[in-house]
Amino acid sequence: MPPAQAVRQWVGSPPHPEGGGIPAHATEYRAADLAELYLLVNPGGPPAPPGPPIQDGMFADGTPADRSLGWGPLVSTPSPTYARRTDAPVIFLPVQLDSTVIGYLWAATTGDAAGYLPRAATGKVGVFAGGWWLERLENAYAQGISAVDALRRGRNFAPHPKSGAISADASEQQLAGLDELTALAAR
């Protein structure tokens, strides 16, 4: 639907409580540019801001105004999840790929923070595995599960060829804080 048609369909619709509405008797105007639009909607007011939001057919971030020419930089937003930092003690379980510990899944004893730390010694293997474990934590968070219970559920996942697994009989270990676990993972 062309933009003008999209706006016209709102004429006479019930007003939105915050955004307002367009009255049924509203007159449609046309403006040649932003400066003329500013004069129409705010006669005698301050001049239009300098420069259009689109310069030479591009938004400031490099995205073409004409989407048939591309979409420019795509931005993603992270999913809601547990806090990734804590001052509380942490419990953790080792994540193994084959027989090598590649990282640690951890949770704050307070149940409100959790994450995955790759072992530095495993390089990219440990880092890449983190994506799978963090996604599992995001899913647990979305289900309203405490971080500690999400950690314990980690034992239930079948081994994955890239993210490894937590042994069903792995013992929970506890450290005084996340900094201590970070130091362990750095070895």
JSON list of N, CA and C in Angstrom, two decimals, residues 84-130:
[
{"chain": "A", "resi": 84, "resn": "ARG", "atom": "N", "xyz": [24.05, -11.10, 33.03]},
{"chain": "A", "resi": 84, "resn": "ARG", "atom": "CA", "xyz": [25.30, -11.77, 32.70]},
{"chain": "A", "resi": 84, "resn": "ARG", "atom": "C", "xyz": [26.41, -11.43, 33.70]},
{"chain": "A", "resi": 85, "resn": "ARG", "atom": "N", "xyz": [26.09, -10.62, 34.67]},
{"chain": "A", "resi": 85, "resn": "ARG", "atom": "CA", "xyz": [27.05, -10.29, 35.73]},
{"chain": "A", "resi": 85, "resn": "ARG", "atom": "C", "xyz": [26.36, -10.48, 37.07]},
{"chain": "A", "resi": 86, "resn": "THR", "atom": "N", "xyz": [27.14, -10.80, 38.09]},
{"chain": "A", "resi": 86, "resn": "THR", "atom": "CA", "xyz": [26.61, -10.96, 39.44]},
{"chain": "A", "resi": 86, "resn": "THR", "atom": "C", "xyz": [27.73, -10.76, 40.45]},
{"chain": "A", "resi": 87, "resn": "ASP", "atom": "N", "xyz": [27.37, -10.34, 41.62]},
{"chain": "A", "resi": 87, "resn": "ASP", "atom": "CA", "xyz": [28.33, -10.26, 42.73]},
{"chain": "A", "resi": 87, "resn": "ASP", "atom": "C", "xyz": [28.14, -11.44, 43.69]},
{"chain": "A", "resi": 88, "resn": "ALA", "atom": "N", "xyz": [27.12, -12.24, 43.41]},
{"chain": "A", "resi": 88, "resn": "ALA", "atom": "CA", "xyz": [26.81, -13.39, 44.27]},
{"chain": "A", "resi": 88, "resn": "ALA", "atom": "C", "xyz": [27.75, -14.56, 43.95]},
{"chain": "A", "resi": 89, "resn": "PRO", "atom": "N", "xyz": [27.82, -15.54, 44.84]},
{"chain": "A", "resi": 89, "resn": "PRO", "atom": "CA", "xyz": [28.55, -16.78, 44.51]},
{"chain": "A", "resi": 89, "resn": "PRO", "atom": "C", "xyz": [27.90, -17.44, 43.30]},
{"chain": "A", "resi": 90, "resn": "VAL", "atom": "N", "xyz": [28.69, -18.21, 42.56]},
{"chain": "A", "resi": 90, "resn": "VAL", "atom": "CA", "xyz": [28.17, -18.90, 41.38]},
{"chain": "A", "resi": 90, "resn": "VAL", "atom": "C", "xyz": [28.37, -20.40, 41.50]},
{"chain": "A", "resi": 91, "resn": "ILE", "atom": "N", "xyz": [27.40, -21.11, 40.95]},
{"chain": "A", "resi": 91, "resn": "ILE", "atom": "CA", "xyz": [27.57, -22.56, 40.78]},
{"chain": "A", "resi": 91, "resn": "ILE", "atom": "C", "xyz": [27.76, -22.79, 39.29]},
{"chain": "A", "resi": 92, "resn": "PHE", "atom": "N", "xyz": [28.48, -23.84, 38.94]},
{"chain": "A", "resi": 92, "resn": "PHE", "atom": "CA", "xyz": [28.75, -24.08, 37.52]},
{"chain": "A", "resi": 92, "resn": "PHE", "atom": "C", "xyz": [28.91, -25.55, 37.23]},
{"chain": "A", "resi": 93, "resn": "LEU", "atom": "N", "xyz": [28.76, -25.86, 35.95]},
{"chain": "A", "resi": 93, "resn": "LEU", "atom": "CA", "xyz": [28.94, -27.22, 35.44]},
{"chain": "A", "resi": 93, "resn": "LEU", "atom": "C", "xyz": [29.85, -27.15, 34.22]},
{"chain": "A", "resi": 94, "resn": "PRO", "atom": "N", "xyz": [30.73, -28.14, 34.05]},
{"chain": "A", "resi": 94, "resn": "PRO", "atom": "CA", "xyz": [31.61, -28.14, 32.88]},
{"chain": "A", "resi": 94, "resn": "PRO", "atom": "C", "xyz": [30.87, -28.61, 31.63]},
{"chain": "A", "resi": 95, "resn": "VAL", "atom": "N", "xyz": [31.12, -27.93, 30.53]},
{"chain": "A", "resi": 95, "resn": "VAL", "atom": "CA", "xyz": [30.58, -28.34, 29.23]},
{"chain": "A", "resi": 95, "resn": "VAL", "atom": "C", "xyz": [31.72, -29.03, 28.49]},
{"chain": "A", "resi": 96, "resn": "GLN", "atom": "N", "xyz": [31.46, -30.24, 28.01]},
{"chain": "A", "resi": 96, "resn": "GLN", "atom": "CA", "xyz": [32.50, -31.03, 27.35]},
{"chain": "A", "resi": 96, "resn": "GLN", "atom": "C", "xyz": [32.13, -31.33, 25.91]},
{"chain": "A", "resi": 97, "resn": "LEU", "atom": "N", "xyz": [33.13, -31.30, 25.07]},
{"chain": "A", "resi": 97, "resn": "LEU", "atom": "CA", "xyz": [33.01, -31.76, 23.69]},
{"chain": "A", "resi": 97, "resn": "LEU", "atom": "C", "xyz": [34.00, -32.90, 23.57]},
{"chain": "A", "resi": 98, "resn": "ASP", "atom": "N", "xyz": [33.49, -34.07, 23.28]},
{"chain": "A", "resi": 98, "resn": "ASP", "atom": "CA", "xyz": [34.27, -35.30, 23.38]},
{"chain": "A", "resi": 98, "resn": "ASP", "atom": "C", "xyz": [34.73, -35.40, 24.84]},
{"chain": "A", "resi": 99, "resn": "SER", "atom": "N", "xyz": [36.00, -35.42, 25.11]},
{"chain": "A", "resi": 99, "resn": "SER", "atom": "CA", "xyz": [36.44, -35.52, 26.50]},
{"chain": "A", "resi": 99, "resn": "SER", "atom": "C", "xyz": [37.09, -34.23, 27.00]},
{"chain": "A", "resi": 100, "resn": "THR", "atom": "N", "xyz": [36.96, -33.15, 26.22]},
{"chain": "A", "resi": 100, "resn": "THR", "atom": "CA", "xyz": [37.60, -31.88, 26.57]},
{"chain": "A", "resi": 100, "resn": "THR", "atom": "C", "xyz": [36.58, -30.90, 27.15]},
{"chain": "A", "resi": 101, "resn": "VAL", "atom": "N", "xyz": [36.92, -30.29, 28.27]},
{"chain": "A", "resi": 101, "resn": "VAL", "atom": "CA", "xyz": [36.08, -29.23, 28.83]},
{"chain": "A", "resi": 101, "resn": "VAL", "atom": "C", "xyz": [36.29, -27.99, 27.96]},
{"chain": "A", "resi": 102, "resn": "ILE", "atom": "N", "xyz": [35.20, -27.52, 27.32]},
{"chain": "A", "resi": 102, "resn": "ILE", "atom": "CA", "xyz": [35.30, -26.38, 26.41]},
{"chain": "A", "resi": 102, "resn": "ILE", "atom": "C", "xyz": [34.74, -25.10, 27.03]},
{"chain": "A", "resi": 103, "resn": "GLY", "atom": "N", "xyz": [34.03, -25.24, 28.15]},
{"chain": "A", "resi": 103, "resn": "GLY", "atom": "CA", "xyz": [33.47, -24.06, 28.80]},
{"chain": "A", "resi": 103, "resn": "GLY", "atom": "C", "xyz": [32.69, -24.44, 30.04]},
{"chain": "A", "resi": 104, "resn": "TYR", "atom": "N", "xyz": [32.09, -23.41, 30.63]},
{"chain": "A", "resi": 104, "resn": "TYR", "atom": "CA", "xyz": [31.34, -23.61, 31.87]},
{"chain": "A", "resi": 104, "resn": "TYR", "atom": "C", "xyz": [29.99, -22.91, 31.79]},
{"chain": "A", "resi": 105, "resn": "LEU", "atom": "N", "xyz": [28.94, -23.64, 32.10]},
{"chain": "A", "resi": 105, "resn": "LEU", "atom": "CA", "xyz": [27.62, -23.05, 32.24]},
{"chain": "A", "resi": 105, "resn": "LEU", "atom": "C", "xyz": [27.48, -22.69, 33.72]},
{"chain": "A", "resi": 106, "resn": "TRP", "atom": "N", "xyz": [27.07, -21.45, 34.03]},
{"chain": "A", "resi": 106, "resn": "TRP", "atom": "CA", "xyz": [27.05, -21.01, 35.41]},
{"chain": "A", "resi": 106, "resn": "TRP", "atom": "C", "xyz": [25.74, -20.30, 35.74]},
{"chain": "A", "resi": 107, "resn": "ALA", "atom": "N", "xyz": [25.46, -20.22, 37.02]},
{"chain": "A", "resi": 107, "resn": "ALA", "atom": "CA", "xyz": [24.30, -19.48, 37.52]},
{"chain": "A", "resi": 107, "resn": "ALA", "atom": "C", "xyz": [24.65, -18.89, 38.88]},
{"chain": "A", "resi": 108, "resn": "ALA", "atom": "N", "xyz": [24.12, -17.71, 39.14]},
{"chain": "A", "resi": 108, "resn": "ALA", "atom": "CA", "xyz": [24.30, -17.10, 40.46]},
{"chain": "A", "resi": 108, "resn": "ALA", "atom": "C", "xyz": [23.44, -17.87, 41.45]},
{"chain": "A", "resi": 109, "resn": "THR", "atom": "N", "xyz": [23.93, -18.03, 42.65]},
{"chain": "A", "resi": 109, "resn": "THR", "atom": "CA", "xyz": [23.16, -18.74, 43.68]},
{"chain": "A", "resi": 109, "resn": "THR", "atom": "C", "xyz": [21.87, -18.01, 44.00]},
{"chain": "A", "resi": 110, "resn": "THR", "atom": "N", "xyz": [21.79, -16.74, 43.65]},
{"chain": "A", "resi": 110, "resn": "THR", "atom": "CA", "xyz": [20.57, -15.96, 43.85]},
{"chain": "A", "resi": 110, "resn": "THR", "atom": "C", "xyz": [19.50, -16.27, 42.81]},
{"chain": "A", "resi": 111, "resn": "GLY", "atom": "N", "xyz": [19.88, -16.99, 41.73]},
{"chain": "A", "resi": 111, "resn": "GLY", "atom": "CA", "xyz": [18.91, -17.41, 40.72]},
{"chain": "A", "resi": 111, "resn": "GLY", "atom": "C", "xyz": [18.56, -16.37, 39.68]},
{"chain": "A", "resi": 112, "resn": "ASP", "atom": "N", "xyz": [19.24, -15.21, 39.69]},
{"chain": "A", "resi": 112, "resn": "ASP", "atom": "CA", "xyz": [18.86, -14.14, 38.76]},
{"chain": "A", "resi": 112, "resn": "ASP", "atom": "C", "xyz": [19.89, -13.85, 37.67]},
{"chain": "A", "resi": 113, "resn": "ALA", "atom": "N", "xyz": [21.00, -14.55, 37.67]},
{"chain": "A", "resi": 113, "resn": "ALA", "atom": "CA", "xyz": [22.04, -14.33, 36.67]},
{"chain": "A", "resi": 113, "resn": "ALA", "atom": "C", "xyz": [22.57, -15.68, 36.21]},
{"chain": "A", "resi": 114, "resn": "ALA", "atom": "N", "xyz": [22.93, -15.74, 34.93]},
{"chain": "A", "resi": 114, "resn": "ALA", "atom": "CA", "xyz": [23.47, -16.99, 34.38]},
{"chain": "A", "resi": 114, "resn": "ALA", "atom": "C", "xyz": [24.21, -16.68, 33.10]},
{"chain": "A", "resi": 115, "resn": "GLY", "atom": "N", "xyz": [25.03, -17.61, 32.67]},
{"chain": "A", "resi": 115, "resn": "GLY", "atom": "CA", "xyz": [25.75, -17.43, 31.43]},
{"chain": "A", "resi": 115, "resn": "GLY", "atom": "C", "xyz": [26.62, -18.62, 31.10]},
{"chain": "A", "resi": 116, "resn": "TYR", "atom": "N", "xyz": [27.44, -18.42, 30.11]},
{"chain": "A", "resi": 116, "resn": "TYR", "atom": "CA", "xyz": [28.37, -19.44, 29.64]},
{"chain": "A", "resi": 116, "resn": "TYR", "atom": "C", "xyz": [29.72, -18.77, 29.48]},
{"chain": "A", "resi": 117, "resn": "LEU", "atom": "N", "xyz": [30.76, -19.42, 29.96]},
{"chain": "A", "resi": 117, "resn": "LEU", "atom": "CA", "xyz": [32.13, -18.93, 29.78]},
{"chain": "A", "resi": 117, "resn": "LEU", "atom": "C", "xyz": [32.94, -19.97, 29.02]},
{"chain": "A", "resi": 118, "resn": "PRO", "atom": "N", "xyz": [33.51, -19.61, 27.87]},
{"chain": "A", "resi": 118, "resn": "PRO", "atom": "CA", "xyz": [34.35, -20.55, 27.15]},
{"chain": "A", "resi": 118, "resn": "PRO", "atom": "C", "xyz": [35.71, -20.68, 27.82]},
{"chain": "A", "resi": 119, "resn": "ARG", "atom": "N", "xyz": [36.32, -21.84, 27.71]},
{"chain": "A", "resi": 119, "resn": "ARG", "atom": "CA", "xyz": [37.70, -22.01, 28.18]},
{"chain": "A", "resi": 119, "resn": "ARG", "atom": "C", "xyz": [38.63, -21.45, 27.12]},
{"chain": "A", "resi": 120, "resn": "ALA", "atom": "N", "xyz": [39.51, -20.56, 27.54]},
{"chain": "A", "resi": 120, "resn": "ALA", "atom": "CA", "xyz": [40.44, -19.92, 26.61]},
{"chain": "A", "resi": 120, "resn": "ALA", "atom": "C", "xyz": [41.28, -20.95, 25.86]},
{"chain": "A", "resi": 121, "resn": "ALA", "atom": "N", "xyz": [41.64, -22.03, 26.51]},
{"chain": "A", "resi": 121, "resn": "ALA", "atom": "CA", "xyz": [42.51, -23.04, 25.91]},
{"chain": "A", "resi": 121, "resn": "ALA", "atom": "C", "xyz": [41.86, -23.73, 24.71]},
{"chain": "A", "resi": 122, "resn": "THR", "atom": "N", "xyz": [40.55, -23.64, 24.58]},
{"chain": "A", "resi": 122, "resn": "THR", "atom": "CA", "xyz": [39.87, -24.32, 23.46]},
{"chain": "A", "resi": 122, "resn": "THR", "atom": "C", "xyz": [39.63, -23.39, 22.27]},
{"chain": "A", "resi": 123, "resn": "GLY", "atom": "N", "xyz": [39.99, -22.12, 22.41]},
{"chain": "A", "resi": 123, "resn": "GLY", "atom": "CA", "xyz": [39.86, -21.18, 21.30]},
{"chain": "A", "resi": 123, "resn": "GLY", "atom": "C", "xyz": [38.44, -21.02, 20.80]},
{"chain": "A", "resi": 124, "resn": "LYS", "atom": "N", "xyz": [38.30, -21.00, 19.47]},
{"chain": "A", "resi": 124, "resn": "LYS", "atom": "CA", "xyz": [37.00, -20.75, 18.85]},
{"chain": "A", "resi": 124, "resn": "LYS", "atom": "C", "xyz": [35.98, -21.84, 19.15]},
{"chain": "A", "resi": 125, "resn": "VAL", "atom": "N", "xyz": [36.44, -23.06, 19.38]},
{"chain": "A", "resi": 125, "resn": "VAL", "atom": "CA", "xyz": [35.52, -24.16, 19.67]},
{"chain": "A", "resi": 125, "resn": "VAL", "atom": "C", "xyz": [34.69, -23.82, 20.91]},
{"chain": "A", "resi": 126, "resn": "GLY", "atom": "N", "xyz": [35.33, -23.37, 21.97]},
{"chain": "A", "resi": 126, "resn": "GLY", "atom": "CA", "xyz": [34.62, -23.00, 23.18]},
{"chain": "A", "resi": 126, "resn": "GLY", "atom": "C", "xyz": [33.73, -21.79, 23.00]},
{"chain": "A", "resi": 127, "resn": "VAL", "atom": "N", "xyz": [34.20, -20.84, 22.22]},
{"chain": "A", "resi": 127, "resn": "VAL", "atom": "CA", "xyz": [33.41, -19.62, 21.97]},
{"chain": "A", "resi": 127, "resn": "VAL", "atom": "C", "xyz": [32.16, -19.96, 21.17]},
{"chain": "A", "resi": 128, "resn": "PHE", "atom": "N", "xyz": [32.31, -20.71, 20.08]},
{"chain": "A", "resi": 128, "resn": "PHE", "atom": "CA", "xyz": [31.17, -21.06, 19.24]},
{"chain": "A", "resi": 128, "resn": "PHE", "atom": "C", "xyz": [30.12, -21.87, 20.00]},
{"chain": "A", "resi": 129, "resn": "ALA", "atom": "N", "xyz": [30.56, -22.73, 20.88]},
{"chain": "A", "resi": 129, "resn": "ALA", "atom": "CA", "xyz": [29.61, -23.53, 21.67]},
{"chain": "A", "resi": 129, "resn": "ALA", "atom": "C", "xyz": [28.72, -22.64, 22.52]},
{"chain": "A", "resi": 130, "resn": "GLY", "atom": "N", "xyz": [29.24, -21.49, 22.91]},
{"chain": "A", "resi": 130, "resn": "GLY", "atom": "CA", "xyz": [28.48, -20.59, 23.77]},
{"chain": "A", "resi": 130, "resn": "GLY", "atom": "C", "xyz": [27.16, -20.14, 23.18]}
]
